[in-house]
């Protein structure tokens, strides 16, 4: 079977040349006679792999020297607890902006350990926009945002000014999709399985100032950033193979113009898609234009009968899959359809999808 175009929100498609390179090294990595899957994380063969991955993160994201780069396990969802446990130590209070499912999950988890103020929310319009938050002030240990929302398809177009309050952002679904000023944040984290590599490793970039505070008393050893920072992400066995693939993807990003090159690539794909939706008499995008994501594009048909719309959506997803356009169903909490256009998705995939959408619309208009 030929390769499909995978529009999944994650795990997502990876660059084919990266997959091919990993396959060629599967049995014998650089003359070691073993796969990276089999290596000791403390071996002389693996240490250059994790060091290269860190160096590439620092290079591509222009990470300042006073930040630590960590490769952790547990997915981005574990960070929902790590952040309050490690940062919520002085006032025991943080400011959160609620922009959808993942922000709500982070808020719920943080409330187990500290007081949380939801300083802004877009729930009034079903999370179809990013609240206008220019600044955050108050006695907070940190302020928290989810920079790109995979489920609702929204994205921050600006970085709020938090003054002396450390700013934390979940950038799982937009990391390296465009340039981002790391120095504006105290902590960034991202699950790898969207733009960086396979599921299993979570990237954390944390300002060293944050590491000087002792985590909250009940913080498990494995959830302390300092635990992993002191051991260069090698306190226990890290997800070695996932880190290896991330390194390959980072080199692919560099080869294709870095964050700036990814931005141009992603803006071209998103413009093509949104222009089509905005001109369509059959489909529409439910997100306000000023908040539209480059990475995740939810879309619906204009069928107003709920039962008919659901049947139409299911038929769309099934027929698209038969054409090699897979994972287009919207999130189970939302319905409809969603196309995720991460870095590795070529513009040819978008063009093929739009061609199918046009054909489907004409058949079911």
Tab-separated table of C-alpha atoms in Angstrom:
chain	number	residue	atom	x	y	z
A	1	UNK	CA	0.000	0.000	0.000
A	2	UNK	CA	1.253	3.489	-0.798
A	3	UNK	CA	1.709	6.102	1.915
A	4	UNK	CA	-1.395	7.973	3.046
A	5	UNK	CA	-1.724	11.628	3.972
A	6	UNK	CA	-2.123	11.570	7.755
A	7	UNK	CA	-4.090	14.564	9.095
A	8	UNK	CA	-4.122	13.279	12.679
A	9	UNK	CA	-3.763	15.757	15.526
A	10	UNK	CA	-1.212	13.368	17.014
A	11	UNK	CA	0.627	11.154	16.683
A	12	UNK	CA	1.080	12.878	13.376
A	13	UNK	CA	2.946	12.381	10.140
A	14	UNK	CA	6.739	12.514	10.189
A	15	UNK	CA	9.034	13.536	7.319
A	16	UNK	CA	9.491	10.554	5.022
A	17	UNK	CA	13.211	11.087	4.706
A	18	UNK	CA	13.514	10.922	8.497
A	19	UNK	CA	11.584	7.657	8.589
A	20	UNK	CA	13.786	6.243	5.838
A	21	UNK	CA	16.970	7.271	7.638
A	22	UNK	CA	15.764	5.729	10.895
A	23	UNK	CA	14.893	2.525	9.046
A	24	UNK	CA	18.358	2.353	7.494
A	25	UNK	CA	19.956	2.606	10.940
A	26	UNK	CA	17.553	0.293	12.760
A	27	UNK	CA	19.841	-2.735	12.990
A	28	UNK	CA	23.204	-1.025	13.085
A	29	UNK	CA	23.504	2.570	14.252
A	30	UNK	CA	26.755	4.128	13.047
A	31	UNK	CA	28.710	0.901	13.187
A	32	UNK	CA	27.766	0.044	16.758
A	33	UNK	CA	26.170	-3.222	15.681
A	34	UNK	CA	22.988	-2.388	17.571
A	35	UNK	CA	19.831	-0.337	17.297
A	36	UNK	CA	19.360	2.862	19.288
A	37	UNK	CA	16.399	0.987	20.814
A	38	UNK	CA	18.891	-1.358	22.473
A	39	UNK	CA	21.449	1.131	23.731
A	40	UNK	CA	22.181	1.946	27.319
A	41	UNK	CA	21.276	5.564	27.978
A	42	UNK	CA	24.621	5.927	29.750
A	43	UNK	CA	26.661	4.489	26.905
A	44	UNK	CA	29.209	6.434	24.883
A	45	UNK	CA	27.071	5.721	21.803
A	46	UNK	CA	23.885	7.342	23.153
A	47	UNK	CA	25.285	10.430	24.862
A	48	UNK	CA	26.102	12.184	21.535
A	49	UNK	CA	22.525	11.475	20.380
A	50	UNK	CA	20.851	13.257	23.285
A	51	UNK	CA	23.451	16.036	23.219
A	52	UNK	CA	22.844	16.625	19.518
A	53	UNK	CA	19.080	16.787	20.103
A	54	UNK	CA	19.590	19.393	22.827
A	55	UNK	CA	21.989	21.395	20.675
A	56	UNK	CA	19.478	21.422	17.813
A	57	UNK	CA	16.673	22.598	20.112
A	58	UNK	CA	18.886	25.420	21.348
A	59	UNK	CA	19.933	26.333	17.816
A	60	UNK	CA	16.538	26.231	16.111
A	61	UNK	CA	14.625	27.897	18.970
A	62	UNK	CA	17.443	30.294	19.881
A	63	UNK	CA	17.272	29.201	23.486
A	64	UNK	CA	19.196	31.619	25.755
A	65	UNK	CA	22.077	30.204	27.779
A	66	UNK	CA	20.240	30.715	31.076
A	67	UNK	CA	17.659	28.072	30.156
A	68	UNK	CA	17.791	24.306	30.652
A	69	UNK	CA	16.522	21.859	28.022
A	70	UNK	CA	14.978	18.635	29.336
A	71	UNK	CA	13.727	15.467	27.651
A	72	UNK	CA	11.105	13.954	29.936
A	73	UNK	CA	8.434	11.257	29.938
A	74	UNK	CA	4.745	11.307	30.798
A	75	UNK	CA	3.512	13.441	27.928
A	76	UNK	CA	2.416	17.057	28.094
A	77	UNK	CA	-0.414	16.025	30.423
A	78	UNK	CA	2.083	15.223	33.189
A	79	UNK	CA	3.293	18.808	32.906
A	80	UNK	CA	-0.138	19.958	34.073
A	81	UNK	CA	0.961	18.733	37.521
A	82	UNK	CA	4.685	19.451	37.215
A	83	UNK	CA	4.141	23.148	36.579
A	84	UNK	CA	2.210	23.960	39.783
A	85	UNK	CA	4.324	21.579	41.870
A	86	UNK	CA	7.573	23.245	40.758
A	87	UNK	CA	6.507	26.857	40.195
A	88	UNK	CA	3.634	27.345	42.639
A	89	UNK	CA	5.824	27.654	45.703
A	90	UNK	CA	5.848	31.276	46.876
A	91	UNK	CA	2.238	32.467	46.782
A	92	UNK	CA	0.620	29.119	46.043
A	93	UNK	CA	-1.422	30.832	43.352
A	94	UNK	CA	-1.371	31.081	39.560
A	95	UNK	CA	-3.270	32.802	36.742
A	96	UNK	CA	-4.639	30.675	33.903
A	97	UNK	CA	-6.324	31.579	30.620
A	98	UNK	CA	-8.997	29.059	29.651
A	99	UNK	CA	-9.009	28.508	25.894
A	100	UNK	CA	-10.352	24.976	25.634
A	101	UNK	CA	-9.967	21.335	26.590
A	102	UNK	CA	-6.228	21.253	27.287
A	103	UNK	CA	-6.250	24.513	29.236
A	104	UNK	CA	-9.213	23.209	31.270
A	105	UNK	CA	-7.334	20.002	32.049
A	106	UNK	CA	-4.305	22.032	33.152
A	107	UNK	CA	-6.514	24.201	35.369
A	108	UNK	CA	-8.172	21.167	36.932
A	109	UNK	CA	-4.816	19.551	37.701
A	110	UNK	CA	-3.289	22.731	39.118
A	111	UNK	CA	-6.235	23.165	41.498
A	112	UNK	CA	-5.164	19.964	43.249
A	113	UNK	CA	-2.035	21.723	44.503
A	114	UNK	CA	-2.490	25.510	44.432
A	115	UNK	CA	-5.109	28.250	44.100
A	116	UNK	CA	-6.005	29.092	40.506
A	117	UNK	CA	-7.485	32.296	39.103
A	118	UNK	CA	-8.970	31.973	35.618
A	119	UNK	CA	-8.213	35.515	34.471
A	120	UNK	CA	-9.809	35.145	31.034
A	121	UNK	CA	-11.832	32.569	29.125
A	122	UNK	CA	-13.364	32.006	25.691
A	123	UNK	CA	-15.866	29.444	26.939
A	124	UNK	CA	-18.706	31.914	26.325
A	125	UNK	CA	-18.359	31.308	22.584
A	126	UNK	CA	-17.447	27.624	22.716
A	127	UNK	CA	-13.721	28.421	22.645
A	128	UNK	CA	-13.894	29.766	19.095
A	129	UNK	CA	-11.483	32.623	19.828
A	130	UNK	CA	-8.507	33.636	21.948
A	131	UNK	CA	-9.434	36.100	24.728
A	132	UNK	CA	-7.929	39.557	24.456
A	133	UNK	CA	-5.352	39.470	27.234
A	134	UNK	CA	-2.725	42.176	26.911
A	135	UNK	CA	-1.245	41.777	30.385
A	136	UNK	CA	-1.518	39.859	33.633
A	137	UNK	CA	-0.724	41.332	37.043
A	138	UNK	CA	-1.114	40.259	40.647
A	139	UNK	CA	0.516	38.090	43.292
A	140	UNK	CA	0.915	34.999	41.147
A	141	UNK	CA	3.688	32.431	41.023
A	142	UNK	CA	3.129	32.151	37.285
A	143	UNK	CA	0.685	32.754	34.446
A	144	UNK	CA	-0.294	29.944	32.085
A	145	UNK	CA	-1.531	29.734	28.491
A	146	UNK	CA	-2.002	26.979	25.917
A	147	UNK	CA	-0.470	28.590	22.834
A	148	UNK	CA	-2.233	26.496	20.196
A	149	UNK	CA	-5.407	24.527	20.736
A	150	UNK	CA	-5.598	21.318	18.754
A	151	UNK	CA	-9.264	20.589	19.379
A	152	UNK	CA	-10.846	23.990	18.733
A	153	UNK	CA	-8.217	25.181	16.253
A	154	UNK	CA	-7.270	28.472	17.894
A	155	UNK	CA	-3.871	30.098	18.353
A	156	UNK	CA	-2.437	33.031	20.273
A	157	UNK	CA	-1.281	35.739	17.867
A	158	UNK	CA	0.509	37.644	20.632
A	159	UNK	CA	2.351	36.965	23.868
A	160	UNK	CA	0.676	38.612	26.863
A	161	UNK	CA	2.822	40.870	29.015
A	162	UNK	CA	3.094	39.341	32.472
A	163	UNK	CA	5.778	41.643	33.832
A	164	UNK	CA	7.654	39.929	36.670
A	165	UNK	CA	5.225	37.001	36.708
A	166	UNK	CA	6.812	33.941	35.043
A	167	UNK	CA	4.892	32.958	31.911
A	168	UNK	CA	4.324	29.267	31.133
A	169	UNK	CA	3.043	27.922	27.809
A	170	UNK	CA	1.982	24.566	26.455
A	171	UNK	CA	3.326	24.615	22.892
A	172	UNK	CA	2.780	20.939	22.111
A	173	UNK	CA	0.909	21.458	18.846
A	174	UNK	CA	2.815	24.454	17.498
A	175	UNK	CA	6.442	24.013	18.533
A	176	UNK	CA	8.785	25.058	15.712
A	177	UNK	CA	5.851	25.755	13.394
A	178	UNK	CA	7.043	29.370	13.454
A	179	UNK	CA	9.603	31.422	15.401
A	180	UNK	CA	8.876	31.963	19.103
A	181	UNK	CA	10.775	34.239	21.485
A	182	UNK	CA	11.770	31.826	24.255
A	183	UNK	CA	13.008	34.692	26.436
A	184	UNK	CA	9.402	35.822	26.956
A	185	UNK	CA	8.659	32.634	28.889
A	186	UNK	CA	9.834	31.060	32.121
A	187	UNK	CA	8.848	27.595	30.945
A	188	UNK	CA	7.741	25.972	27.696
A	189	UNK	CA	6.730	22.365	27.204
A	190	UNK	CA	5.670	20.210	24.289
A	191	UNK	CA	4.699	16.620	23.726
A	192	UNK	CA	6.739	15.416	20.747
A	193	UNK	CA	4.069	13.608	18.754
A	194	UNK	CA	2.896	16.540	16.653
A	195	UNK	CA	5.855	18.464	15.264
A	196	UNK	CA	8.917	16.867	16.852
A	197	UNK	CA	8.815	13.086	16.599
A	198	UNK	CA	7.046	10.015	17.975
A	199	UNK	CA	5.052	9.867	21.181
A	200	UNK	CA	7.065	9.096	24.301
A	201	UNK	CA	9.222	12.146	24.933
A	202	UNK	CA	8.228	15.578	26.203
A	203	UNK	CA	10.436	18.601	25.670
A	204	UNK	CA	10.689	21.108	28.518
A	205	UNK	CA	12.587	24.383	28.253
A	206	UNK	CA	12.864	26.036	31.650
A	207	UNK	CA	14.563	29.209	32.808
A	208	UNK	CA	17.262	28.483	35.362
A	209	UNK	CA	15.762	31.000	37.817
A	210	UNK	CA	12.775	28.687	38.170
A	211	UNK	CA	15.031	25.787	39.128
A	212	UNK	CA	16.347	27.641	42.190
A	213	UNK	CA	13.048	27.253	44.058
A	214	UNK	CA	12.450	24.069	46.008
A	215	UNK	CA	9.360	22.263	44.642
A	216	UNK	CA	6.300	21.907	46.823
A	217	UNK	CA	6.764	19.418	49.676
A	218	UNK	CA	4.580	16.688	48.177
A	219	UNK	CA	6.329	16.756	44.793
A	220	UNK	CA	7.409	13.249	43.721
A	221	UNK	CA	11.079	12.964	42.810
A	222	UNK	CA	10.263	12.180	39.188
A	223	UNK	CA	8.076	15.302	38.859
A	224	UNK	CA	10.777	17.700	40.042
A	225	UNK	CA	12.452	19.639	37.237
A	226	UNK	CA	15.591	19.941	39.356
A	227	UNK	CA	15.837	16.139	39.554
A	228	UNK	CA	16.197	15.932	35.793
A	229	UNK	CA	18.141	19.166	35.300
A	230	UNK	CA	20.847	18.012	37.731
A	231	UNK	CA	21.274	14.781	35.738
A	232	UNK	CA	20.980	16.210	32.203
A	233	UNK	CA	17.740	14.284	31.563
A	234	UNK	CA	19.479	11.032	32.539
A	235	UNK	CA	18.233	10.573	36.111
A	236	UNK	CA	16.491	7.419	34.914
A	237	UNK	CA	16.248	5.747	31.512
A	238	UNK	CA	14.849	8.346	29.129
A	239	UNK	CA	12.833	7.505	25.982
A	240	UNK	CA	16.037	6.952	24.041
A	241	UNK	CA	14.626	6.052	20.630
A	242	UNK	CA	12.086	8.879	20.660
A	243	UNK	CA	14.875	11.356	21.463
A	244	UNK	CA	16.917	9.938	18.590
A	245	UNK	CA	14.018	10.495	16.155
A	246	UNK	CA	13.458	14.016	17.494
A	247	UNK	CA	17.062	14.800	16.667
A	248	UNK	CA	16.519	13.602	13.100
A	249	UNK	CA	13.379	15.741	12.758
A	250	UNK	CA	15.205	18.788	14.086
A	251	UNK	CA	17.897	18.380	11.451
A	252	UNK	CA	15.133	18.083	8.832
A	253	UNK	CA	13.645	21.351	10.080
A	254	UNK	CA	17.046	23.038	9.840
A	255	UNK	CA	17.506	21.696	6.314
A	256	UNK	CA	14.148	23.202	5.354
A	257	UNK	CA	14.765	26.704	6.620
A	258	UNK	CA	14.413	26.388	10.370
A	259	UNK	CA	11.486	27.956	12.216
A	260	UNK	CA	11.248	30.691	9.597
A	261	UNK	CA	11.068	28.109	6.819
A	262	UNK	CA	8.392	26.175	8.698
A	263	UNK	CA	6.355	29.359	9.145
A	264	UNK	CA	6.377	30.082	5.408
A	265	UNK	CA	5.502	26.484	4.650
A	266	UNK	CA	2.694	26.397	7.213
A	267	UNK	CA	1.221	29.762	6.293
A	268	UNK	CA	0.980	28.677	2.654
A	269	UNK	CA	-0.881	25.480	3.615
A	270	UNK	CA	-3.213	27.230	6.041
A	271	UNK	CA	-4.022	30.059	3.626
A	272	UNK	CA	-4.916	27.575	0.919
A	273	UNK	CA	-7.252	25.741	3.302
A	274	UNK	CA	-8.900	28.762	4.934
A	275	UNK	CA	-9.400	30.535	1.607
A	276	UNK	CA	-11.215	27.457	0.350
A	277	UNK	CA	-13.422	27.230	3.454
A	278	UNK	CA	-14.261	30.939	3.387
A	279	UNK	CA	-15.346	30.730	-0.256
A	280	UNK	CA	-17.321	27.502	0.163
A	281	UNK	CA	-21.106	27.295	0.197
A	282	UNK	CA	-20.898	23.783	1.709
A	283	UNK	CA	-18.207	23.969	4.441
A	284	UNK	CA	-17.222	26.560	7.019
A	285	UNK	CA	-14.557	27.181	9.678
A	286	UNK	CA	-16.040	27.780	13.176
A	287	UNK	CA	-13.052	29.770	14.484
A	288	UNK	CA	-12.842	33.558	14.461
A	289	UNK	CA	-10.375	34.694	11.803
A	290	UNK	CA	-8.072	36.541	14.202
A	291	UNK	CA	-7.581	33.381	16.272
A	292	UNK	CA	-7.174	30.728	13.582
A	293	UNK	CA	-4.513	28.080	14.080
A	294	UNK	CA	-1.912	27.302	11.422
A	295	UNK	CA	-1.691	23.740	12.675
A	296	UNK	CA	-5.227	22.468	13.364
A	297	UNK	CA	-8.189	23.399	11.200
A	298	UNK	CA	-11.615	22.185	12.332
A	299	UNK	CA	-14.372	22.499	9.732
A	300	UNK	CA	-18.041	21.639	9.437
A	301	UNK	CA	-20.653	21.302	6.740
A	302	UNK	CA	-23.471	23.849	6.665
A	303	UNK	CA	-26.080	21.136	7.227
A	304	UNK	CA	-28.250	22.442	10.110
A	305	UNK	CA	-30.048	19.219	11.010
A	306	UNK	CA	-27.865	17.607	13.703
A	307	UNK	CA	-28.660	14.014	12.758
A	308	UNK	CA	-28.092	14.615	9.056
A	309	UNK	CA	-24.923	16.566	9.753
A	310	UNK	CA	-23.508	13.719	11.858
A	311	UNK	CA	-24.237	11.179	9.131
A	312	UNK	CA	-22.681	13.468	6.529
A	313	UNK	CA	-19.555	13.946	8.643
A	314	UNK	CA	-19.102	10.192	9.066
A	315	UNK	CA	-19.533	9.643	5.346
A	316	UNK	CA	-16.971	12.352	4.606
A	317	UNK	CA	-14.392	10.784	6.920
A	318	UNK	CA	-14.934	7.283	5.521
A	319	UNK	CA	-14.766	8.338	1.871
A	320	UNK	CA	-11.696	10.483	2.514
A	321	UNK	CA	-9.951	7.522	4.128
A	322	UNK	CA	-10.683	5.407	1.062
A	323	UNK	CA	-8.756	8.027	-0.931
A	324	UNK	CA	-5.724	7.892	1.346
A	325	UNK	CA	-6.720	10.970	3.391
A	326	UNK	CA	-6.850	9.641	6.939
A	327	UNK	CA	-7.649	10.787	10.492
A	328	UNK	CA	-9.949	13.632	9.496
A	329	UNK	CA	-12.631	13.103	12.141
A	330	UNK	CA	-12.976	15.975	14.578
A	331	UNK	CA	-12.176	15.387	18.233
A	332	UNK	CA	-14.747	13.207	19.962
A	333	UNK	CA	-15.851	16.165	22.125
A	334	UNK	CA	-16.498	18.385	19.110
A	335	UNK	CA	-17.440	16.267	16.101
A	336	UNK	CA	-17.236	17.506	12.534
A	337	UNK	CA	-13.897	17.274	10.779
A	338	UNK	CA	-10.390	18.470	11.502
A	339	UNK	CA	-7.255	18.628	9.395
A	340	UNK	CA	-3.948	18.962	11.224
A	341	UNK	CA	-1.286	20.517	9.012
A	342	UNK	CA	1.859	19.986	11.029
A	343	UNK	CA	5.325	20.724	9.672
A	344	UNK	CA	5.753	17.375	7.919
A	345	UNK	CA	2.464	17.598	6.013
A	346	UNK	CA	3.371	18.577	2.424
A	347	UNK	CA	1.225	21.103	0.566
A	348	UNK	CA	0.383	18.319	-1.893
A	349	UNK	CA	-1.574	16.635	0.907
A	350	UNK	CA	-3.643	19.786	1.414
A	351	UNK	CA	-4.236	20.109	-2.317
A	352	UNK	CA	-5.424	16.521	-2.545
A	353	UNK	CA	-7.741	17.009	0.438
A	354	UNK	CA	-9.290	20.157	-1.026
A	355	UNK	CA	-9.834	18.381	-4.322
A	356	UNK	CA	-11.693	15.614	-2.499
A	357	UNK	CA	-13.684	18.153	-0.462
A	358	UNK	CA	-14.786	19.884	-3.644
A	359	UNK	CA	-15.904	16.602	-5.168
A	360	UNK	CA	-17.737	15.584	-1.983
A	361	UNK	CA	-19.523	18.942	-1.791
A	362	UNK	CA	-20.747	18.724	-5.379
A	363	UNK	CA	-22.082	15.215	-4.746
A	364	UNK	CA	-23.890	16.120	-1.513
A	365	UNK	CA	-24.875	19.760	-2.084
